[in-house]
Structure formats: structure tokens, C-alpha cells
Amino acid sequence: MASIIHKGNSKMTDLKQMLLSGFDDININIPEDNRMVVSTKKESVLSILIYLKKFGYNHFALVSCNDWIDDNEFELIYIVSAYQKNDEQYQDIEKSSIIVKTRISREKAKFITIIDIFENAEPYEREIHEMFGINFEGHPRLTPLMLERNYKIPPFRKDFDTNKYVENTFGKIPSIKERKEGNK
Amino acid sequence: MDRNKISKWLKNPGKMAHKYSFHVVYFCTGCGIIEIPPSITARWDAERFGIIPVATPRQANLFLITGYVSTKTLKAIIRTYEQMPDPKYTVALGSCPINGGMYYDSYNTITSLDKYIPVDGYIAGCMPRPEAIFIGVTHLWKLIDMDKADGYKRYREDYVHYRANQEQLFGELEWPPLFIKEIVK
Amino acid sequence: MRELELYFGPQHLGMVGNFSITLKVEGDRIIKASANPGYLHRGFEKLMEQRTWIQNFPLVCRINVVEPDHMELIYSMGVEKLAGIEVPKKGKYIRSIYCEMARVASHLFGAWAYANMLGFDTVANWAMYHRDLLLDMFEELTGARVYHIYIRPGGVRRDFPDGFTDRLVKTLHKIGGKVPDYNALFFENRLFKERAEGIGVVTREEAIRMGAVGHTIKAIGMEYDIRKIEPYAAYDQVDFNIPTRTGGDAYSRLLAIRDDMIESVHMIFKLIDKMPTNGEVCTKTPNPFKWKVPAGEAYVRCESSRGELGLYMVSNGGDKPYRVHFNTPSYNHGLTVLEKALEGESIADVGNIMISLYVVPPEIDR
């Protein structure tokens, strides 16, 4: 059977050179054959994503968020990969995924939306808004996606205690028998 | 037909006909829905017990709650339960409706279903096999014979307390109370 | 004409699972649709931060109720990448056979759902019966019909019993021998063509822009499959094709699903021939009560029966995960592609389009 020959890191190292020369305050490392991690400041995230899309990475995989409560910062993660360019054979960049990371402050948590570049980021940003409390400017509808009620602290942050919440809300409701005996 | 069943049929034909023809509401509430299609198709045939799924709650008299219940689903369950005509029965599957199950510390699932709508019985398993569902249904027949499956009567008599529990969880409910005009707090 | 707002709600005969869509209709045509998930939300990613690495396996299964095996696989792959564990050769072959069995069972469940919604009760009963024969094989191997917790970091839990592969081959011959009848009654039926052709069209440019994966992309002629792009387990040792169709409507998607199922059955035969007879099935991992995984982050992906499944995992050196994020294929299909594909269709076709896009609601809510 024809084995798919991996061309090594040639395209990834080319991309690394181009990114290092084009942007400042950027830090790239390649941990293995098909992953590249780019850490940068928050003002250059949009232009890096536009550059990667023109280079061929047109499949947007996910937006995620980490809560580093000890540093008092949120960390936003963007992961992109590629569909195949032509229909006949697999090219080299389909195997790789690129992770772009940036940090924003935890008190005033806001960032800019990337819907104009990748259209399917809309529900991901809605979910991060209701679970972590980050405001995305320019998003057309930031209404709740899955939750049914409001919480004082957004539920996925590290200072939200689930056991205490369950005890205060669901544990305090009495059973029917207790209500009937309490009435009499 | 056995000889000792003929007297039961003659004494109370309505109850016997009611028992042997359950109509199940088609509502997939949770995980346990994965074992309902095998139960109603050809291998483990549920129609020999008289069970058949129907489209609307206005034509149903058995409500199967298959697994855990989240707060958004609980609103839909209460509205569906109140639309079913009397006499009606509720059966819950799994251990999540009893005390929260494996999601005991989740902020979105309730811990005990009996506080909001009346439940007649529970079937064990995660998920219960089709044979377990059939054994549960035959046990429900025995309870109906002994007049112990009276969830709908309890809902009618103690509606004040059920409504107070529902409002303590949700705040103000958008639909008016079902049985009485004013609730005395 | 006037505009009306309808709730295609959770209690509906044409709805698969617990999901709701708000429709704005004018007469019988849909103008705008907006999806409303959240009925099955349990907060998995928060619950998994409070249990140890091994205690998370019973939770991970229950994210996708129809096909829980690929969830176990992707979580194990993430832990193995962070901790640097290698899987032995026989373990890789067993993992591939197990995942292909799960794929065939999941496609038969999808055939039941589609036939039941259209009204073809005969084919629905056949599909459920054949899936039950495969569940008997799972019960012999792992002990449970639905949630088998069989994969663990480093390999699988136990080896195949004696004679298991012969019984599996006999069951698959029984299922495969019925495919000409399925074709004659369902897939090449003139009624099915009339009810599914031209419904829910997703063009190529729209699909790439909205991030569609799985059979939605395979039905417009692109071969995008993670088993060929980033081979995991034993997929680089066997030779297989990826079936595609052109057309982009519900008919092409259903035919692509049928071809995928037949290809999986042939792949199981080839894997059984090549599997080594002796060998270990699992590498030893440390004591699960005290296992601390080194700090780092990992992004792994695999191909479930619905599309590309990805996992992003962060560890800070402790005995519990720090952050886990699942990227499921139904998230894009159920929230972005569905709202676009429903514009201009009639109300009677909503269930048709939803099932042909292969959306499973527990995957959206997690």
C-alpha cells in the first residue's frame, strides 16, 4: 500500500521564519512533527489569523479558554487546521494544526470577535461568554446558549464551588412529606 | 385466559383494559433513551405487553423519564405531565432521579425528582436492559391491582405543596396554577 | 401573509433526542430558524476537574450516548500524549477492531432513526435487529451492552476470549448478507429518492466556510478523514478507501453513510487477518490513586462516525485535569449548518434534514 511520505518540517519551518520576520513580540515553538504553538500579545491575534488563513489553514477547529487564577489572567486559545487543497492527493499542511495563544486580564475581561474571518466561531464565543464571563465586542448575538438561569459567578471559573451551590439551591427544597407535616 | 382472571375482568373491566394497554409519551428526556428503540422493535417486542408509543401527551397515560433531569427539561416535563389526562402513571429509570446519581455535584441537574412531580416507581440499571423494563411494567400492574399507584391523586390533593416546590426552584412560573385560583403561602 | 413563531420543541415525534428549534414561518415555508440547545447540559468539563484521571472514564462515556467508544479513545489518547505512554502492537489492532464495530452499530442506529421518521417500519425493525446482534458481541467482550469501559491509558482492559473472532466474522457475514435486501427496499427505492433528493442542500463553498466535517463534507466530493490524515491505532497498516458522493443533499449523505458502513465491515476482516496472535495488550501505568501526569498541553483528534472529534487538554502536574475541552462534530452541524440549511424548506422536512446531518444532541450540550 502506498505510504504517505511525510515531507518533514519543511513547510512548518518556512512558516516559522515568515511569522518571526513579520510580527514582533511573538514566541513560536514546534513540539513535534505536526503541531506548532504561537504565543503572542493580544493586539496581533487578528492579523496572525488572517495571515494563516491566506497561507491555507482554512478550517477553524475551536476557541477555548483557560483560567489561571493565580496569575489573575485568562488565556484564550485558537486552533486552526486545513482542509485539503486539491482533490487528488494529500498535501503536507493537512496534517498540521496551529495553536495561537494570548492572555487577557481577569478583571476587565473583554476581547474582539473573529466572526469576520471564520464564520463558525459564533457559537464557541457565545459559550465562552456565558461560562467565563468574557465580553466579545462586535458579536451579533451574545444571548445565553445553554444555561437557563443567571449565576453570580460564571460557572466555569475556578472560584465557583459546585458542591456549595448544589447544597444551597437543590438541597434546601423540602420533600412533600416534610411540607405537609410542617404545615400542620 | 386463566380461569381466575375471568372474575377480575367481570368485577372491574375498566381497570383491566386500562392496565393492559399503556400508551407511552414519546419524549426522550435523558441518557436512557438508547434502550427504548430496542424495546419497541421486533427483537424485544413491547407490544405483546400492550405498550405502544404515541405522539402527543393528550393521548397518553404512561410517562417514562429515562435518566437524569436538567432544570430546562424539568419545565418541559411539568407542562407535559399536566397535559396528560387522568389516570396517569410515571416511572423513572436509573438512579439519577432518586438522589442525583453520578452527577451529584452538577450545577444544572436536580437531585430528586419526587419533590416536583409524583413518581410511582423506579427501575434499576444504567441503562436498564429491555428485560428490566418489562419486569418493571409487570410490577406496575400489580400496584394498580392493589390500588397503590396513586400518583395522580396525590398531585391533585397536595397541589399547593408541589407548586410551592416548583416556584422555590424557578421563581415565578409563566403559566397559571392548574387546580386552585389562589395559593396561600 | 403573516409571520408566525413556532416551537419545534423537545417533545416531538420528528425530533431525535432532546433539542429544540424556534422557527419563523410564513404559511408553510420557513424564513428563519434558530437552534436552542441546553436541555441535556451537565457541565462535564467542570465535573471532570474534580475527579482523578482514571475516575473520569465513566463520565467520558456518557457524552455521546449512541457511540461511546470514540470518546474513551480520544480521552486515552490525550492522557497518553501528556504522560508519554506507548501502546503495544496487539493493543493497537484490538482498538481498531473495537472502534470499527462501534462505527457499524452507530450507522445502523442512524438507519433506524431515518427510516422511523419517514415511515419505513420494515427497514427500521431490520436495522435495530442487526444492531442488537452486534451488541451481543460487545456484551461477550466487555460485560455491558451500552457503556463498555474497555479502553484505558496504555492499551485495553483485557484480551479477546477464545474463538471471539470466529463468532464476530459469522455475525458480520449475517449482517452483510442482508445488504442487497436493504438496497432493494430502501436505498434504491423510488419513493425514498423522491423524498430525499434536493432537500437540505449544502454547497461546497458554504460547507468549507461553516466548518462542516464528516458525511456533510464527504457528500460534496471531498475526502477528509482523520484516519488517513493523522493515522492513529492500526489504521496505517491496512488499505481502505473513503467513499464520497456528489450532490450535497440528504440523498447523497445517506448513501455516503451506507458506503461507509460496508467499507468498515471489510476493514474488520482485513484487520482480523493481520492481527498478531500473541503479545501484550496493555502497558503498565502507575498506581491510579497516586498518579500525577506531568504538566503540559495536548491537542489530539480522531474520526468518530459523525466526523472529526478533537480534544484539548491541559495539565498542571497534579492528579486531576486542569482543563478539558471536547470539540464534537455535532457542534458545528447542529448550530451553524442547520440554521443555514433550513431556510426556504417546508415544516414537514425539518426532521428529515436534522437526521441526515447526523446531529446527536448530547454531543452539543456536553
Tab-separated table of N, CA, C and O in Angstrom, chain B residues 25-35 37-38 40-44 54-57 68-70 72-73 76 80 83 102-109 126-127 129-130, chain C residues 10-13 15-18 36-44 46-47 50-51 58-59 62 65-66 109 112 116 124-125 128-129 131-133 135-136 139 145-147:
chain	number	residue	atom	x	y	z
B	25	VAL	N	-45.774	8.325	26.192
B	25	VAL	CA	-45.472	9.590	25.527
B	25	VAL	C	-44.081	9.513	24.916
B	25	VAL	O	-43.151	9.025	25.539
B	26	TYR	N	-43.934	10.001	23.703
B	26	TYR	CA	-42.651	9.920	23.002
B	26	TYR	C	-41.822	11.147	23.349
B	26	TYR	O	-41.824	12.129	22.620
B	27	PHE	N	-41.065	11.088	24.444
B	27	PHE	CA	-40.254	12.225	24.891
B	27	PHE	C	-38.942	11.659	25.402
B	27	PHE	O	-38.919	10.931	26.376
B	28	CYS	N	-37.825	11.977	24.739
B	28	CYS	CA	-36.533	11.429	25.148
B	28	CYS	C	-35.900	12.379	26.137
B	28	CYS	O	-35.309	13.369	25.738
B	29	THR	N	-35.989	12.134	27.417
B	29	THR	CA	-35.526	13.125	28.382
B	29	THR	C	-34.066	13.011	28.734
B	29	THR	O	-33.503	13.961	29.241
B	30	GLY	N	-33.419	11.856	28.543
B	30	GLY	CA	-32.043	11.784	29.018
B	30	GLY	C	-31.294	10.650	28.369
B	30	GLY	O	-31.608	10.234	27.281
B	31	CYS	N	-30.307	10.124	29.091
B	31	CYS	CA	-29.439	9.083	28.550
B	31	CYS	C	-30.183	7.829	28.178
B	31	CYS	O	-29.808	7.152	27.249
B	32	GLY	N	-31.157	7.464	28.974
B	32	GLY	CA	-31.733	6.122	28.869
B	32	GLY	C	-32.504	5.869	27.617
B	32	GLY	O	-33.025	4.779	27.423
B	33	ILE	N	-32.593	6.851	26.731
B	33	ILE	CA	-33.353	6.697	25.509
B	33	ILE	C	-32.701	5.698	24.588
B	33	ILE	O	-33.301	5.248	23.621
B	34	ILE	N	-31.455	5.288	24.876
B	34	ILE	CA	-30.757	4.404	23.962
B	34	ILE	C	-31.305	2.987	24.038
B	34	ILE	O	-31.109	2.205	23.111
B	35	GLU	N	-32.020	2.622	25.138
B	35	GLU	CA	-32.558	1.277	25.234
B	35	GLU	C	-34.053	1.229	24.980
B	35	GLU	O	-34.656	0.190	25.149
B	37	PRO	N	-35.577	2.224	21.797
B	37	PRO	CA	-35.807	1.641	20.466
B	37	PRO	C	-35.626	0.134	20.394
B	37	PRO	O	-36.433	-0.518	19.737
B	38	PRO	N	-34.615	-0.485	21.059
B	38	PRO	CA	-34.627	-1.950	21.035
B	38	PRO	C	-35.857	-2.545	21.693
B	38	PRO	O	-36.290	-3.630	21.309
B	40	ILE	N	-38.990	-1.431	21.625
B	40	ILE	CA	-40.241	-1.360	20.890
B	40	ILE	C	-40.136	-1.956	19.492
B	40	ILE	O	-41.126	-1.980	18.786
B	41	THR	N	-38.976	-2.464	19.106
B	41	THR	CA	-38.879	-3.095	17.785
B	41	THR	C	-38.917	-4.598	17.926
B	41	THR	O	-39.177	-5.130	18.984
B	42	ALA	N	-38.593	-5.286	16.831
B	42	ALA	CA	-39.034	-6.670	16.683
B	42	ALA	C	-38.360	-7.648	17.621
B	42	ALA	O	-38.902	-8.709	17.859
B	43	ARG	N	-37.136	-7.335	18.145
B	43	ARG	CA	-36.489	-8.403	18.905
B	43	ARG	C	-37.065	-8.529	20.311
B	43	ARG	O	-37.445	-9.598	20.741
B	44	TRP	N	-37.098	-7.432	21.074
B	44	TRP	CA	-37.735	-7.436	22.387
B	44	TRP	C	-39.052	-6.703	22.187
B	44	TRP	O	-39.138	-5.525	22.405
B	54	VAL	N	-47.077	6.964	21.477
B	54	VAL	CA	-47.992	7.870	20.781
B	54	VAL	C	-47.351	9.244	20.699
B	54	VAL	O	-46.384	9.532	21.384
B	55	ALA	N	-47.938	10.089	19.875
B	55	ALA	CA	-47.281	11.337	19.512
B	55	ALA	C	-47.504	12.452	20.520
B	55	ALA	O	-46.600	13.211	20.793
B	56	THR	N	-48.706	12.586	21.076
B	56	THR	CA	-48.977	13.732	21.931
B	56	THR	C	-49.280	13.269	23.353
B	56	THR	O	-49.745	12.150	23.551
B	57	PRO	N	-49.059	14.147	24.352
B	57	PRO	CA	-49.414	13.735	25.719
B	57	PRO	C	-50.903	13.705	25.967
B	57	PRO	O	-51.342	13.137	26.962
B	68	TYR	N	-31.380	11.220	33.902
B	68	TYR	CA	-31.246	12.426	34.707
B	68	TYR	C	-32.133	13.531	34.151
B	68	TYR	O	-32.575	13.462	33.017
B	69	VAL	N	-32.379	14.561	34.960
B	69	VAL	CA	-33.256	15.664	34.577
B	69	VAL	C	-32.509	16.967	34.818
B	69	VAL	O	-32.059	17.220	35.924
B	70	SER	N	-32.374	17.797	33.805
B	70	SER	CA	-31.765	19.109	33.998
B	70	SER	C	-32.869	20.134	34.228
B	70	SER	O	-34.038	19.853	34.019
B	72	LYS	N	-33.733	22.853	32.626
B	72	LYS	CA	-34.503	23.267	31.451
B	72	LYS	C	-35.497	22.187	31.048
B	72	LYS	O	-36.617	22.478	30.622
B	73	THR	N	-35.084	20.916	31.170
B	73	THR	CA	-36.002	19.830	30.832
B	73	THR	C	-37.120	19.735	31.840
B	73	THR	O	-38.225	19.316	31.496
B	76	ALA	N	-40.219	21.515	30.805
B	76	ALA	CA	-40.966	20.809	29.762
B	76	ALA	C	-41.672	19.585	30.328
B	76	ALA	O	-42.788	19.261	29.910
B	80	THR	N	-45.688	18.819	30.210
B	80	THR	CA	-46.186	17.599	29.572
B	80	THR	C	-47.003	16.777	30.549
B	80	THR	O	-48.048	16.234	30.187
B	83	GLN	N	-50.497	17.986	30.963
B	83	GLN	CA	-51.377	17.856	29.814
B	83	GLN	C	-51.954	16.464	29.670
B	83	GLN	O	-52.839	16.252	28.858
B	102	MET	N	-24.639	9.934	39.348
B	102	MET	CA	-23.245	10.261	39.193
B	102	MET	C	-23.031	11.741	38.917
B	102	MET	O	-21.904	12.198	38.882
B	103	TYR	N	-24.093	12.511	38.725
B	103	TYR	CA	-23.946	13.949	38.544
B	103	TYR	C	-24.394	14.661	39.809
B	103	TYR	O	-25.108	15.655	39.769
B	104	TYR	N	-23.954	14.144	40.961
B	104	TYR	CA	-24.464	14.681	42.218
B	104	TYR	C	-23.982	16.093	42.482
B	104	TYR	O	-24.578	16.827	43.231
B	105	ASP	N	-22.865	16.479	41.868
B	105	ASP	CA	-22.339	17.815	42.156
B	105	ASP	C	-22.424	18.718	40.942
B	105	ASP	O	-21.625	19.633	40.801
B	106	SER	N	-23.419	18.474	40.076
B	106	SER	CA	-23.527	19.324	38.890
B	106	SER	C	-24.484	20.463	39.168
B	106	SER	O	-25.497	20.286	39.834
B	107	TYR	N	-24.179	21.634	38.639
B	107	TYR	CA	-24.996	22.809	38.934
B	107	TYR	C	-26.248	22.856	38.091
B	107	TYR	O	-27.039	23.760	38.233
B	108	ASN	N	-26.435	21.938	37.156
B	108	ASN	CA	-27.558	22.035	36.245
B	108	ASN	C	-28.546	20.889	36.350
B	108	ASN	O	-29.577	20.935	35.706
B	109	THR	N	-28.270	19.848	37.145
B	109	THR	CA	-29.204	18.730	37.250
B	109	THR	C	-29.808	18.708	38.643
B	109	THR	O	-29.148	19.021	39.620
B	126	CYS	N	-28.196	1.148	34.570
B	126	CYS	CA	-27.646	2.345	33.958
B	126	CYS	C	-26.992	1.940	32.645
B	126	CYS	O	-25.802	1.771	32.595
B	127	MET	N	-27.733	1.761	31.578
B	127	MET	CA	-29.150	1.875	31.392
B	127	MET	C	-29.867	0.545	31.647
B	127	MET	O	-29.262	-0.496	31.476
B	129	ARG	N	-31.825	-2.775	31.007
B	129	ARG	CA	-31.976	-3.605	29.827
B	129	ARG	C	-33.450	-3.685	29.455
B	129	ARG	O	-34.305	-3.407	30.286
B	130	PRO	N	-33.784	-4.073	28.233
B	130	PRO	CA	-35.208	-4.245	27.885
B	130	PRO	C	-35.937	-5.226	28.782
B	130	PRO	O	-37.106	-5.012	29.109
C	10	PRO	N	-38.991	20.072	22.366
C	10	PRO	CA	-38.345	18.808	22.728
C	10	PRO	C	-39.265	17.607	22.639
C	10	PRO	O	-38.787	16.507	22.392
C	11	GLN	N	-40.573	17.794	22.821
C	11	GLN	CA	-41.455	16.635	22.768
C	11	GLN	C	-42.113	16.612	21.400
C	11	GLN	O	-43.151	17.219	21.185
C	12	HIS	N	-41.468	15.920	20.456
C	12	HIS	CA	-41.964	15.918	19.088
C	12	HIS	C	-41.564	14.611	18.449
C	12	HIS	O	-40.499	14.085	18.740
C	13	LEU	N	-42.397	14.083	17.562
C	13	LEU	CA	-42.135	12.762	17.014
C	13	LEU	C	-41.033	12.783	15.971
C	13	LEU	O	-40.409	11.781	15.695
C	15	MET	N	-38.277	14.571	16.194
C	15	MET	CA	-37.053	15.102	16.791
C	15	MET	C	-36.254	13.947	17.361
C	15	MET	O	-36.825	13.085	18.018
C	16	VAL	N	-34.977	13.938	17.099
C	16	VAL	CA	-34.136	12.891	17.664
C	16	VAL	C	-33.441	13.451	18.880
C	16	VAL	O	-32.696	14.401	18.801
C	17	GLY	N	-33.710	12.911	20.053
C	17	GLY	CA	-33.087	13.443	21.244
C	17	GLY	C	-33.854	14.638	21.791
C	17	GLY	O	-34.983	14.905	21.416
C	18	ASN	N	-33.204	15.367	22.674
C	18	ASN	CA	-33.844	16.412	23.459
C	18	ASN	C	-33.287	17.744	23.010
C	18	ASN	O	-32.311	18.236	23.535
C	36	ASN	N	-31.829	25.879	19.785
C	36	ASN	CA	-31.966	26.139	21.210
C	36	ASN	C	-31.502	24.922	21.998
C	36	ASN	O	-32.314	24.116	22.417
C	37	PRO	N	-30.196	24.752	22.185
C	37	PRO	CA	-29.717	23.577	22.916
C	37	PRO	C	-29.743	23.823	24.423
C	37	PRO	O	-30.202	24.870	24.864
C	38	GLY	N	-29.269	22.901	25.199
C	38	GLY	CA	-29.136	23.115	26.631
C	38	GLY	C	-30.021	22.242	27.482
C	38	GLY	O	-29.980	22.332	28.694
C	39	TYR	N	-30.832	21.370	26.857
C	39	TYR	CA	-31.706	20.520	27.662
C	39	TYR	C	-30.963	19.372	28.306
C	39	TYR	O	-31.490	18.712	29.182
C	40	LEU	N	-29.741	19.087	27.830
C	40	LEU	CA	-29.006	17.931	28.356
C	40	LEU	C	-27.674	18.362	28.949
C	40	LEU	O	-26.777	17.553	29.081
C	41	HIS	N	-27.548	19.632	29.338
C	41	HIS	CA	-26.258	20.143	29.786
C	41	HIS	C	-25.987	19.694	31.199
C	41	HIS	O	-26.809	19.899	32.086
C	42	ARG	N	-24.841	19.073	31.413
C	42	ARG	CA	-24.485	18.622	32.755
C	42	ARG	C	-23.230	19.288	33.274
C	42	ARG	O	-22.888	19.121	34.417
C	43	GLY	N	-22.539	20.037	32.425
C	43	GLY	CA	-21.302	20.667	32.862
C	43	GLY	C	-20.170	19.678	32.992
C	43	GLY	O	-19.464	19.672	33.992
C	44	PHE	N	-19.946	18.843	31.964
C	44	PHE	CA	-18.918	17.812	32.053
C	44	PHE	C	-17.543	18.360	32.301
C	44	PHE	O	-16.751	17.802	33.045
C	46	LYS	N	-16.541	20.880	33.825
C	46	LYS	CA	-16.298	21.294	35.198
C	46	LYS	C	-16.268	20.088	36.117
C	46	LYS	O	-15.489	20.041	37.060
C	47	LEU	N	-17.099	19.076	35.859
C	47	LEU	CA	-17.111	17.897	36.720
C	47	LEU	C	-15.820	17.120	36.590
C	47	LEU	O	-15.344	16.512	37.545
C	50	GLN	N	-12.830	17.671	38.956
C	50	GLN	CA	-12.916	17.330	40.365
C	50	GLN	C	-12.782	15.849	40.608
C	50	GLN	O	-13.026	15.383	41.702
C	51	ARG	N	-12.410	15.077	39.577
C	51	ARG	CA	-12.196	13.649	39.731
C	51	ARG	C	-10.832	13.317	39.153
C	51	ARG	O	-10.353	13.994	38.265
C	58	PRO	N	-15.823	6.663	33.463
C	58	PRO	CA	-17.282	6.505	33.374
C	58	PRO	C	-17.998	7.784	32.985
C	58	PRO	O	-19.105	7.729	32.449
C	59	LEU	N	-17.402	8.953	33.252
C	59	LEU	CA	-18.053	10.191	32.834
C	59	LEU	C	-17.897	10.420	31.343
C	59	LEU	O	-18.826	10.871	30.671
C	62	ARG	N	-20.357	8.979	28.660
C	62	ARG	CA	-21.752	9.374	28.561
C	62	ARG	C	-21.930	10.689	27.833
C	62	ARG	O	-23.001	11.270	27.874
C	65	VAL	N	-24.346	9.253	23.657
C	65	VAL	CA	-24.983	8.018	24.095
C	65	VAL	C	-25.028	6.972	22.998
C	65	VAL	O	-25.086	5.796	23.277
C	66	VAL	N	-24.998	7.381	21.728
C	66	VAL	CA	-25.168	6.410	20.661
C	66	VAL	C	-23.866	5.661	20.408
C	66	VAL	O	-23.876	4.498	20.047
C	109	PHE	N	-27.937	2.432	13.851
C	109	PHE	CA	-28.859	3.252	14.639
C	109	PHE	C	-29.342	4.444	13.824
C	109	PHE	O	-30.505	4.828	13.887
C	112	TRP	N	-32.018	3.306	11.549
C	112	TRP	CA	-33.307	3.176	12.243
C	112	TRP	C	-33.994	4.529	12.382
C	112	TRP	O	-35.186	4.671	12.127
C	116	ASN	N	-37.511	5.351	10.620
C	116	ASN	CA	-38.645	5.556	11.506
C	116	ASN	C	-39.310	6.889	11.241
C	116	ASN	O	-40.535	7.004	11.264
C	124	ALA	N	-36.760	-0.182	9.546
C	124	ALA	CA	-36.384	0.226	10.898
C	124	ALA	C	-36.227	-0.993	11.797
C	124	ALA	O	-35.275	-1.098	12.568
C	125	ASN	N	-37.142	-1.950	11.700
C	125	ASN	CA	-37.039	-3.151	12.527
C	125	ASN	C	-35.819	-3.981	12.161
C	125	ASN	O	-35.131	-4.518	13.020
C	128	MET	N	-32.573	-2.269	13.646
C	128	MET	CA	-32.426	-2.445	15.082
C	128	MET	C	-32.060	-3.886	15.427
C	128	MET	O	-31.300	-4.132	16.358
C	129	TYR	N	-32.581	-4.843	14.674
C	129	TYR	CA	-32.262	-6.229	14.986
C	129	TYR	C	-30.794	-6.518	14.708
C	129	TYR	O	-30.106	-7.159	15.497
C	131	ARG	N	-28.362	-4.379	14.714
C	131	ARG	CA	-27.534	-3.712	15.712
C	131	ARG	C	-27.524	-4.494	17.023
C	131	ARG	O	-26.503	-4.561	17.709
C	132	ASP	N	-28.637	-5.155	17.351
C	132	ASP	CA	-28.681	-5.942	18.578
C	132	ASP	C	-27.745	-7.143	18.520
C	132	ASP	O	-27.190	-7.549	19.542
C	133	LEU	N	-27.559	-7.713	17.311
C	133	LEU	CA	-26.605	-8.821	17.206
C	133	LEU	C	-25.200	-8.348	17.520
C	133	LEU	O	-24.412	-9.040	18.169
C	135	LEU	N	-24.520	-5.832	19.523
C	135	LEU	CA	-24.455	-5.553	20.962
C	135	LEU	C	-24.250	-6.838	21.761
C	135	LEU	O	-23.644	-6.813	22.835
C	136	ASP	N	-24.719	-7.979	21.245
C	136	ASP	CA	-24.418	-9.245	21.917
C	136	ASP	C	-22.925	-9.530	21.892
C	136	ASP	O	-22.353	-10.032	22.862
C	139	GLU	N	-21.334	-7.464	24.492
C	139	GLU	CA	-21.584	-7.937	25.850
C	139	GLU	C	-20.679	-9.098	26.183
C	139	GLU	O	-20.236	-9.253	27.325
C	145	ARG	N	-23.990	-3.835	27.565
C	145	ARG	CA	-24.489	-3.613	26.218
C	145	ARG	C	-24.156	-2.217	25.706
C	145	ARG	O	-23.771	-2.053	24.567
C	146	VAL	N	-24.305	-1.199	26.559
C	146	VAL	CA	-24.234	0.156	26.036
C	146	VAL	C	-22.959	0.881	26.455
C	146	VAL	O	-22.226	1.371	25.619
C	147	TYR	N	-22.666	0.945	27.732
C	147	TYR	CA	-21.493	1.701	28.188
C	147	TYR	C	-20.402	0.724	28.589
C	147	TYR	O	-20.345	0.288	29.733
